[in-house]
XYZ file of C-alpha atoms in Angstrom:
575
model
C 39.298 -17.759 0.487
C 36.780 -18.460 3.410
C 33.739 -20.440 3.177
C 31.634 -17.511 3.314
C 33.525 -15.712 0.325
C 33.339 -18.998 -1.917
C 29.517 -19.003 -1.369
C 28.716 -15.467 -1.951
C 30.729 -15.455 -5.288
C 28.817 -18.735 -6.605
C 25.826 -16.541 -5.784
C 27.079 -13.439 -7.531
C 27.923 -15.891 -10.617
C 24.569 -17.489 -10.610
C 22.933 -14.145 -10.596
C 25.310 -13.176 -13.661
C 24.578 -15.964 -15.457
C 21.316 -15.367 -15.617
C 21.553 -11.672 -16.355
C 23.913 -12.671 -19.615
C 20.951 -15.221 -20.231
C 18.272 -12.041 -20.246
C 20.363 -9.991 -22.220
C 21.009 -12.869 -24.951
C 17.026 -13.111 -25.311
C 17.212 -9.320 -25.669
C 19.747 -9.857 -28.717
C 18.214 -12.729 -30.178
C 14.844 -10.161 -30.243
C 17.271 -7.568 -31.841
C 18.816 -9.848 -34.259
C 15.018 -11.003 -35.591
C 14.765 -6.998 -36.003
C 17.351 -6.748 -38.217
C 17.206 -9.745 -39.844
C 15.079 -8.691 -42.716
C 17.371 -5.980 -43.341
C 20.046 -8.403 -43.423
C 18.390 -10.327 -46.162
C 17.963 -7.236 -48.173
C 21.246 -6.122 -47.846
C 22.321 -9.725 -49.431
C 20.243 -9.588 -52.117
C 21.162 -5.935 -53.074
C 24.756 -6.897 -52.900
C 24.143 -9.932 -55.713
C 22.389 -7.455 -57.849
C 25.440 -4.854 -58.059
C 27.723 -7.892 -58.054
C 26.007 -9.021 -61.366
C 25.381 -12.532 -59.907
C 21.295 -12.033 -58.959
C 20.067 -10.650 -61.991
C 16.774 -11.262 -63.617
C 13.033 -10.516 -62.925
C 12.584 -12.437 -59.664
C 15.766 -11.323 -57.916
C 14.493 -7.731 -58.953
C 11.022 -8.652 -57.624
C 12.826 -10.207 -54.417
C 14.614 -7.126 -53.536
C 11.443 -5.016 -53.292
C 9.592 -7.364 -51.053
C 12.873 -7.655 -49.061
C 13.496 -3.220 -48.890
C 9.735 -2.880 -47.862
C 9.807 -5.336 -45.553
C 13.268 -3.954 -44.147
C 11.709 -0.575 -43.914
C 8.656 -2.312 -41.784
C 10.405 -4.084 -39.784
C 12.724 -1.353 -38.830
C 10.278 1.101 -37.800
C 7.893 -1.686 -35.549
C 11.205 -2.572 -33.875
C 11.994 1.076 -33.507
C 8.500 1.915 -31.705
C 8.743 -1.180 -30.004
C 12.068 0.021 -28.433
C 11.088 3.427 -27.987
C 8.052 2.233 -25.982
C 9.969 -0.177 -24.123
C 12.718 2.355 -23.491
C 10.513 5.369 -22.105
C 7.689 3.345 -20.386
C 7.757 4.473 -16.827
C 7.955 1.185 -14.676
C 6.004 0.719 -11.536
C 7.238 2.867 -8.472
C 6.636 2.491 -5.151
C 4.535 5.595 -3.060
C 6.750 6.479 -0.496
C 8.013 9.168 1.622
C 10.945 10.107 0.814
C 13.588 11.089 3.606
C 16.362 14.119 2.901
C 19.831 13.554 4.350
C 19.137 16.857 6.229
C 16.026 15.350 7.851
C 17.639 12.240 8.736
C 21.418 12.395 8.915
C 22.172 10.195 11.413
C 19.923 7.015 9.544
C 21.874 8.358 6.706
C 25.309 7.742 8.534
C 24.117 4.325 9.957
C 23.263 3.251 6.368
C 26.293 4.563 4.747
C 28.810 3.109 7.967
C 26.549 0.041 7.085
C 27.866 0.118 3.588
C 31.125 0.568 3.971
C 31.699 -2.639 6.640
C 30.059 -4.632 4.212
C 32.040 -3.487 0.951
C 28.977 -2.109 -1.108
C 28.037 1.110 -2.805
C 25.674 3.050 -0.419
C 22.193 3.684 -1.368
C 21.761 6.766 -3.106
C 18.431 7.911 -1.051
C 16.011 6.528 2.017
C 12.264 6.527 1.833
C 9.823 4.985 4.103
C 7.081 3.152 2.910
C 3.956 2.407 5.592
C 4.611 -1.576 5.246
C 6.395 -3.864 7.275
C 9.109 -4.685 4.530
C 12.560 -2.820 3.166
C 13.904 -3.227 0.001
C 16.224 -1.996 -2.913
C 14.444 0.287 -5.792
C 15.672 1.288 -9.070
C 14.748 4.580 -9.603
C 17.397 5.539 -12.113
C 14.312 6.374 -14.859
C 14.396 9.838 -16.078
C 10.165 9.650 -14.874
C 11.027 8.296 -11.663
C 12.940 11.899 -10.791
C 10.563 13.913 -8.194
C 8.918 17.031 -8.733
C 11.802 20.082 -8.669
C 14.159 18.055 -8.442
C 16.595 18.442 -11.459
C 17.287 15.114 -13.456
C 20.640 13.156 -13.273
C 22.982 15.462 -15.403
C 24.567 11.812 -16.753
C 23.906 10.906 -19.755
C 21.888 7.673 -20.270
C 24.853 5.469 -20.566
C 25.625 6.413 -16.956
C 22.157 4.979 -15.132
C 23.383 2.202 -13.980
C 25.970 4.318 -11.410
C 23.230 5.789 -9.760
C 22.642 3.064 -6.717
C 19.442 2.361 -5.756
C 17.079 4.017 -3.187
C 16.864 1.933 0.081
C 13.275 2.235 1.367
C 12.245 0.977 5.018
C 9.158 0.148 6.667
C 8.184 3.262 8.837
C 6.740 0.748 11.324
C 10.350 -0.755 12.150
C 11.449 2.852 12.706
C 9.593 3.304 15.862
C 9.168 -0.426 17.042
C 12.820 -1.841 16.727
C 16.144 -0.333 18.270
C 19.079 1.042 16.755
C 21.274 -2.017 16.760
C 17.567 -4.486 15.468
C 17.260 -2.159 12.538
C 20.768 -1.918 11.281
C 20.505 -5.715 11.582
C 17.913 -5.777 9.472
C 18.905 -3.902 6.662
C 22.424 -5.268 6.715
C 21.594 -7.910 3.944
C 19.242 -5.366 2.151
C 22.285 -2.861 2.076
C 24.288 -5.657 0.491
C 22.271 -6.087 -2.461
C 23.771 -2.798 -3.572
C 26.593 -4.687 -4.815
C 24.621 -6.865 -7.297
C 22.850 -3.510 -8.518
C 26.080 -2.119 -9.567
C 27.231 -5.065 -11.901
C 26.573 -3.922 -15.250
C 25.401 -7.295 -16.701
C 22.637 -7.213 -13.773
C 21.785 -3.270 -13.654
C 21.024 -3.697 -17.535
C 18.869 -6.860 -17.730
C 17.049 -5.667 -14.535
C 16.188 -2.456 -16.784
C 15.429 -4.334 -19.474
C 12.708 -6.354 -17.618
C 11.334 -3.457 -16.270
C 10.803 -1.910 -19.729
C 9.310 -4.798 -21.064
C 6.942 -4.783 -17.705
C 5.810 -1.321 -17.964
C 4.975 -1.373 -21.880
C 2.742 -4.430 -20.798
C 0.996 -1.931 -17.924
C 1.205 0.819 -20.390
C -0.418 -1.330 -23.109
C -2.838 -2.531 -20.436
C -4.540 0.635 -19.522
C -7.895 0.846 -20.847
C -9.017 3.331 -23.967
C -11.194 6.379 -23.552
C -14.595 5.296 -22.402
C -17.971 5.657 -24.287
C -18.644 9.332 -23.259
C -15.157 10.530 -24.546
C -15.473 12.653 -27.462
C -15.752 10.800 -30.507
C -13.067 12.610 -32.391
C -10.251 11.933 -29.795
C -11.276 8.488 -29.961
C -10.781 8.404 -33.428
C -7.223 9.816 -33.192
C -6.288 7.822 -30.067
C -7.217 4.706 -32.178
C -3.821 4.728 -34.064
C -2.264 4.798 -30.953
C -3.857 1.898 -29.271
C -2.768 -0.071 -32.483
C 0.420 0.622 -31.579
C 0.508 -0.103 -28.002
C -1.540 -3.234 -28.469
C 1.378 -4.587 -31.411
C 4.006 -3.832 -28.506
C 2.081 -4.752 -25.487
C 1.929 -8.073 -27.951
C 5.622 -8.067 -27.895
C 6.430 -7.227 -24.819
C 4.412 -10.088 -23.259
C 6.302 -12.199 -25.765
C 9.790 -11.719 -24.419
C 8.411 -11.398 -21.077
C 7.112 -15.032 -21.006
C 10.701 -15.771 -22.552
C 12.709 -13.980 -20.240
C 10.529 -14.758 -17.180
C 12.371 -17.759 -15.384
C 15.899 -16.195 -15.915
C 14.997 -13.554 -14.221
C 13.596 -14.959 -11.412
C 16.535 -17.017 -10.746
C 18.602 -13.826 -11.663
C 17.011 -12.617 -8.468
C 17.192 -15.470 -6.357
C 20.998 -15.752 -6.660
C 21.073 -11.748 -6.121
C 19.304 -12.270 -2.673
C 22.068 -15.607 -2.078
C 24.689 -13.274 -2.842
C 23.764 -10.340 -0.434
C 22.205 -12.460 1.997
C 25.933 -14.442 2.470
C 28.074 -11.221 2.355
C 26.144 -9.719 5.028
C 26.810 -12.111 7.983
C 29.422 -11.297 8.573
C 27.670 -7.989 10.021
C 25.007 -8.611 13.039
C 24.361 -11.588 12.349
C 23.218 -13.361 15.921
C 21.237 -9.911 16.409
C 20.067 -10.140 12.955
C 17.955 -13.271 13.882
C 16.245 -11.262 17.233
C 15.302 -8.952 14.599
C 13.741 -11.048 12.077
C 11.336 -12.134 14.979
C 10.159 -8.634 15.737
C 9.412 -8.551 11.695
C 6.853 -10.704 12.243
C 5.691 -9.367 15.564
C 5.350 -5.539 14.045
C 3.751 -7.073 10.838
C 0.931 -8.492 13.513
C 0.719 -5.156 15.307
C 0.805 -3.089 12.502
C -2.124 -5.433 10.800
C -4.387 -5.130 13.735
C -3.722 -0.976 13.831
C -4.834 -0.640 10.335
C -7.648 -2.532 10.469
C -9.004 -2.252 13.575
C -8.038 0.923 14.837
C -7.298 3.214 11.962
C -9.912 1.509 9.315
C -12.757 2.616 11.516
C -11.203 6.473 11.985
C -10.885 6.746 7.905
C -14.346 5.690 7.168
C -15.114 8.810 9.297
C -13.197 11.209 7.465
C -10.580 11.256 10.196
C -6.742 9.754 9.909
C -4.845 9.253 13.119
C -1.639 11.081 12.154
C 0.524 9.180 14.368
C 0.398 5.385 12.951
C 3.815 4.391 13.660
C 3.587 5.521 17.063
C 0.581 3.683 18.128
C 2.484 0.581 16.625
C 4.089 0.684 19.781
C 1.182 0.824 22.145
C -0.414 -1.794 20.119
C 2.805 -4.042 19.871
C 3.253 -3.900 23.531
C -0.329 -4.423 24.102
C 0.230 -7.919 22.119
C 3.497 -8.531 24.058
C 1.309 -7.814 27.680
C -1.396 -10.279 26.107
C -0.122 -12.997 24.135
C 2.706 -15.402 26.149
C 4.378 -16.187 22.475
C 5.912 -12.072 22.596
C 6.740 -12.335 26.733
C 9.842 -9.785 26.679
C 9.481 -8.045 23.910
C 8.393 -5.210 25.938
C 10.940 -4.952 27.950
C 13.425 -3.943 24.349
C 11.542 -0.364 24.774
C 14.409 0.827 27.307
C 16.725 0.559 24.640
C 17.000 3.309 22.122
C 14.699 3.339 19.229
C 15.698 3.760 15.601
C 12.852 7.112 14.930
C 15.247 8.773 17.000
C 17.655 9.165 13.930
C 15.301 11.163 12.243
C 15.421 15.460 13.449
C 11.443 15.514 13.824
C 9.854 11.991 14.128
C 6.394 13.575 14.808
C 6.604 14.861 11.187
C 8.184 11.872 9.524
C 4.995 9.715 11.224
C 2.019 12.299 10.094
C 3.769 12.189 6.426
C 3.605 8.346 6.600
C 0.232 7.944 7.934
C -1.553 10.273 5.537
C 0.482 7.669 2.899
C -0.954 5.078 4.872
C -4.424 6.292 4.384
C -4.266 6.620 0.720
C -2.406 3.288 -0.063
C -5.457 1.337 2.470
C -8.221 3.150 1.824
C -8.021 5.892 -0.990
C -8.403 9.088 0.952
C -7.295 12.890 -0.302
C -3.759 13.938 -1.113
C -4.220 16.927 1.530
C -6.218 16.912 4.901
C -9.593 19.351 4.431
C -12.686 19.664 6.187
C -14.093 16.179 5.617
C -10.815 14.066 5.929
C -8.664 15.703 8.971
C -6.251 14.344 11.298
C -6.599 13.064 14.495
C -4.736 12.565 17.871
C -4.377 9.384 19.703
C -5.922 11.482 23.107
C -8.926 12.827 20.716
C -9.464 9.472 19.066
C -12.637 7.935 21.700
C -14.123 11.212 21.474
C -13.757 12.570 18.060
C -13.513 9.168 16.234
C -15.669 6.094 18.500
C -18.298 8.622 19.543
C -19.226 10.701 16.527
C -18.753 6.926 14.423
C -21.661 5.515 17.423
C -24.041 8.775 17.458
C -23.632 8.913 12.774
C -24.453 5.161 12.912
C -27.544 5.671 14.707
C -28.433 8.701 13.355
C -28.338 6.702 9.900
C -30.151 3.895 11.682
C -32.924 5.566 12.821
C -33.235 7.605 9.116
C -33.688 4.382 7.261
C -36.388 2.823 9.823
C -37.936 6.204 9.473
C -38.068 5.243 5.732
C -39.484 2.491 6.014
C -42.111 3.022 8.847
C -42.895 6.129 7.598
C -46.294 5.894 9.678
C -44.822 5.248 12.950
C -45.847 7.453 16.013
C -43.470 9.718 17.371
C -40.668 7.840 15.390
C -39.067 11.616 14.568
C -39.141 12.947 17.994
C -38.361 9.586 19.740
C -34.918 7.613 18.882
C -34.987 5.012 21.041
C -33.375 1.318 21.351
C -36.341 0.055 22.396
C -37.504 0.792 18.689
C -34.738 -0.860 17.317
C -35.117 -3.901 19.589
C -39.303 -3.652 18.779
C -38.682 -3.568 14.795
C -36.024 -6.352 14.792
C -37.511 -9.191 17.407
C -39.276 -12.199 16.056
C -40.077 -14.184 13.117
C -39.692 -11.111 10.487
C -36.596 -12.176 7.700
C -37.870 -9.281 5.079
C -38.025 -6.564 7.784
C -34.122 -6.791 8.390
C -33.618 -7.424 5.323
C -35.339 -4.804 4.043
C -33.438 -2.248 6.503
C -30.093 -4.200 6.165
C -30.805 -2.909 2.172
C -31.894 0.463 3.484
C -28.393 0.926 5.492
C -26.175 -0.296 2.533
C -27.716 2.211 0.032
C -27.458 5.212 2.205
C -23.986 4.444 3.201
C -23.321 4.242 -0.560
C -24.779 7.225 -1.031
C -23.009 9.151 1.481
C -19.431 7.879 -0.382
C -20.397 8.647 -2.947
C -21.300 12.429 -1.975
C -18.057 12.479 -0.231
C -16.054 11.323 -3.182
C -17.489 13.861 -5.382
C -16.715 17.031 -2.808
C -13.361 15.262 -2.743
C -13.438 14.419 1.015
C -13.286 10.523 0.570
C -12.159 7.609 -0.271
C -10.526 8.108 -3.829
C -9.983 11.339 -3.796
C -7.681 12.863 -5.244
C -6.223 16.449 -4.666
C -4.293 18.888 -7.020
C -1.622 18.802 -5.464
C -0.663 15.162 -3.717
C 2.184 16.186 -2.166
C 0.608 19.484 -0.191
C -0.209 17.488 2.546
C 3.276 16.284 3.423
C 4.991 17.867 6.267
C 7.698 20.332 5.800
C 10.523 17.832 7.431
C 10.406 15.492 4.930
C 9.769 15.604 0.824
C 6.762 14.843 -0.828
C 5.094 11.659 -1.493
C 6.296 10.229 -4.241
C 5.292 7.349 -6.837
C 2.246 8.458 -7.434
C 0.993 7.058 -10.899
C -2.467 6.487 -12.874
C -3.604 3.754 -11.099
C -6.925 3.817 -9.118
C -7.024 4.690 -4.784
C -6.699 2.602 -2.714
C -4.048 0.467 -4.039
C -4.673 -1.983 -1.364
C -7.994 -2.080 0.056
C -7.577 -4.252 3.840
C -11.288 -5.076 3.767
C -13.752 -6.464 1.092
C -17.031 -4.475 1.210
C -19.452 -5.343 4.128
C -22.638 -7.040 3.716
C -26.092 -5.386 4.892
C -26.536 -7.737 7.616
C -22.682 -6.887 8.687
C -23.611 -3.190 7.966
C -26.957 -3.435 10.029
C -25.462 -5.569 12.835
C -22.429 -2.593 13.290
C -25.339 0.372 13.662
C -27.574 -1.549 15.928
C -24.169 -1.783 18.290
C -23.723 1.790 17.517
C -27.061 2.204 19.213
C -26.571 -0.045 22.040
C -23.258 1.950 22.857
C -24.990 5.171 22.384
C -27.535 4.490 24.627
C -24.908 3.150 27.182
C -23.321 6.418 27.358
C -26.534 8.236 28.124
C -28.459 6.243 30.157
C -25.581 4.287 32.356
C -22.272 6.714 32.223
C -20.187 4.341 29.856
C -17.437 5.848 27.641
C -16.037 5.423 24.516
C -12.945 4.013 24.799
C -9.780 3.146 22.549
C -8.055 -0.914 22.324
C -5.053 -0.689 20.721
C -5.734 -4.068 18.883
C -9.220 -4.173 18.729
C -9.955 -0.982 18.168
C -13.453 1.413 19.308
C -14.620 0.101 22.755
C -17.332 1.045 24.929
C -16.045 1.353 28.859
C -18.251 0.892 31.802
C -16.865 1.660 35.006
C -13.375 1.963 33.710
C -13.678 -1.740 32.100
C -14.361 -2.941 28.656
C -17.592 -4.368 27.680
C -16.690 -7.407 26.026
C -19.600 -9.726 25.897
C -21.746 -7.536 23.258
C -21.208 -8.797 20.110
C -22.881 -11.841 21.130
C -26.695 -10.160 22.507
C -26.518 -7.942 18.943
C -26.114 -11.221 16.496
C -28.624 -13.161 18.391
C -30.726 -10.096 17.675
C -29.841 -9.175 14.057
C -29.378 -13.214 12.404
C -31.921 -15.102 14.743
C -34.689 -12.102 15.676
C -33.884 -12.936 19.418
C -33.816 -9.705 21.996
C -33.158 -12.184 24.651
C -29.523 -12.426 25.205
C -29.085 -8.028 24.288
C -32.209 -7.507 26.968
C -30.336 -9.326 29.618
C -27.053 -7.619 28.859
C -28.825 -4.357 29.228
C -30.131 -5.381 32.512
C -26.961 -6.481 33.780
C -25.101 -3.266 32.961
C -28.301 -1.121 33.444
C -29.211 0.360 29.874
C -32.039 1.954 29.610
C -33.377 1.037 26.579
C -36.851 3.175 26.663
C -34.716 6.591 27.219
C -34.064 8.667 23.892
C -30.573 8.891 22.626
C -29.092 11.545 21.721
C -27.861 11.321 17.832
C -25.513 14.605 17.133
């Protein structure tokens, strides 16, 4: 036996071991469970024997039958609750074999060199990671689709569903991906063992009754009745949740190393498969986990809090990715991979594929609708200065000049006259409770416009009927959608008012840039909105607008509007 075979099978043992380790904790649970209907049985057995007669035997017998009877039905409802508690699921996009067959045929050739079951399914997931998902739960099938016609005894043959980061599709080539997912394919093998498959299930239970224990009760306003009868209920699932965390905790650290001896295991049996390309590939993980970072929050944050969602994410990957390559020395060459073929072209109609991910994208990030409508559409890389950077300049100042209206309600001509001058006027010198007092003014109406666009059910949170309408006909719906709250994973904490009021008063500046001095709006790949003047970006800004908004000093934001000639005293327009 090679070196390489000797390693993976003290792997595969370790992660065995463990799994038999798991599943004794689940028997010792089951033997406490039945242990005071052993005792009962015992004692009845004396008393028809004739050998535990009397008063107290009698006396012990009923204590023993009732608590029998108790015991059996907690650790009944315990198991049921375990058993049917949907565990956590991962929103992806799920990929048909018609809409993808030759990733399909790369994954299953995959596979078979390396000796494994092939996945039963491929999503896509808008992440930089890939990984192996149990999704044999009879919850976890999607919408119309029919369940597996097994019975339960036959869950663990179902092999798991492979899901890849969309951003890998577009930004590595056919050989880098299939690389990649060698030692993810692999772990196929471990899923099949039986000891594994059924402790793996059996942590999951025990994870989702915690979650399902976890979610909080009907709030004040419910109706009082429905409290009352939910109350029996949340006994219940508190007394398991109890439980639950119990043999969690017990079970915690075999499982862990369960999985650490899986990922041994698959990670040894699949070098012999790529494995000098496999380490070129693991460097452009890291590289599209740095673009893809910078997209999201710098190019397609901005668009979302607009109402708009770029509906081709995993394309602009590339443009930003080979924006970092152009700029940053460390990713020299990188560029030069894009001659090669890239993996989206095993899927029939990438374009399709990349809206359905992005719109996923936008929900996991920021919490916007299931389906595009008239306050949360898509948008076009070519549209995206015009219809995202300019409208997000010209509502900022708009919202500016509202609040200082508010609060200057007196001022001359302060309807008829939005100017930057007025900005740069109401903001210069010694005056801390002025900005503050707008910096207030800005956060409030911004929270108030959220919250207006939540309730129509045009932002961030929303939630359509139907959350898989928006998902493009090439591909299935959505899927792994639970009860938890939009967005899953927020990329920014909330802004401050001086962040808030520091953004609009740029807003302003840019505005009046592109009236008074023919700049643009203009698109970075990594950084995001930009304004242009003469075909160059304006970099040295930020700077002039801080000294302004922190320190009350025009100064530095006058000279930069000399230098690039601004005219400050001209009106802007705001719509």
């Amino acid at each position: 036996m090679s070196m390489t075979g000797i390693n993976e099978s003290i792997g595969a043992r370790a992660a065995r071991a463990r799994a038999l380790a798991v599943l004794r904790i689940r028997g010792r649970a089951v033997a406490v469970a039945i242990l005071p209907a052993a005792v009962a049985v015992v004692l009845f057995a004396g008393g028809f024997s004739g050998h535990m007669t009397g008063g107290g035997w009698d006396a012990a017998r009923t204590v023993a039958a009732v608590a029998a009877v108790v015991t059996a039905v907690a650790a009944l409802a315990v198991a049921a609750v375990i058993a049917r508690a949907e565990p956590a699921l991962s929103p992806t996009v799920e990929l048909s074999e018609r809409s993808a067959p030759d990733l399909y045929r790369l994954v299953g050739d995959l596979a078979e060199r390396l000796d494994v079951p092939a996945p039963s399914a491929v999503a896509l997931t808008p992440d930089c990671d890939s990984w192996l998902e149990d999704r044999t739960h009879p919850a976890h099938t999607p919408p119309g689709r029919p369940s597996h016609p097994g019975s339960r005894l036959r869950r663990s043959d179902r092999a798991p569903v492979l899901v890849i980061g969309s951003p890998f599709l577009w930004w590595m080539r056919v050989a880098e991906l299939r690389a990649l997912l060698a030692p993810v394919v692999a772990g196929t093998a471990s899923a099949a063992q039986p000891d594994i498959a059924t402790a793996r299930r059996f942590v999951r239970g025990l994870d989702a009754a915690v979650a399902l224990a976890a979610r909080p009760a009907p709030g004040r306003r419910a109706f009082a009745p429905k409290r009352l009868l939910g109350l029996p209920r949340r006994i219940a699932l508190g007394f398991t949740g109890r439980i639950a965390r119990l043999l969690l905790r017990s079970c915690r650290v075999h499982a862990a190393e369960m999985e650490r001896g899986v990922a041994a295991a698959a990670s040894e049996r699949a070098q012999s498969v790529d494995y000098g390309l496999r380490i070129v590939a693991q460097e452009q993980v890291g590289l599209a986990y740095a673009g893809w970072d910078r997209l999201l929050t710098r190019v397609a944050l901005p668009a979302w809090r607009m109402g708009r969602w770029p509906s081709r994410l995993d394309a602009g990957v590339v443009s930003a990715l080979t924006e970092l390559s152009r700029r940053d020395r460390l990713a020299e060459g990188f560029a030069s991979r894009l001659g090669e073929r890239p993996a989206c072209d095993l899927l029939e109609e990438p374009g399709a594929v990349d809206e359905a991910t992005s719109l996923l994208a936008a929900r996991l990030f920021h919490g916007g609708p299931a389906q595009p409508g008239p306050d949360w559409s898509p948008v076009d890389w070519r549209q995206y200065p015009e219809e995202v950077v300019d409208r997000k300049w010209r509502t900022e100042a708009a919202r500016l000049h509202h609040v200082l209206d508010a609060s200057e309600p007196t001022a001359a001509g302060s309807d008829d006259d939005p100017t930057l001058e007025r900005i740069l006027a109401h903001l210069s010198g010694p005056r801390p409770e002025a900005v503050d007092r707008l910096a207030a003014g800005i956060t409030a109406a911004v929270a108030r416009e959220e919250a207006a666009r939540t309730h129509r059910g045009g932002g961030p949170g929303a939630t359509g009927p139907d959350q898989g309408a928006a998902a493009p006909a090439a591909v299935d719906a959505p899927h792994g959608w639970g009860a938890d709250p939009l967005p899953l994973f927020p990329l920014q904490p909330p802004r401050t008012g001086r962040d808030l009021l520091a953004d609009h008063v740029t807003a302003m500046v840019c505005c009046a840039a592109v009236d008074t001095a023919g700049a643009l709006p203009g698109l970075d790949w990594l950084d995001g909105p930009v304004l242009l003047l003469h075909e160059e970006r304006c970099a040295d800004l930020s700077s002039g607008v801080l000294a302004l908004t922190e320190d009350g000093d025009p100064g530095p934001l006058r000279a930069w509007l000399a230098a690039t000639g601004v005219r400050a005293e001209k009106p802007v327009r705001l719509v």
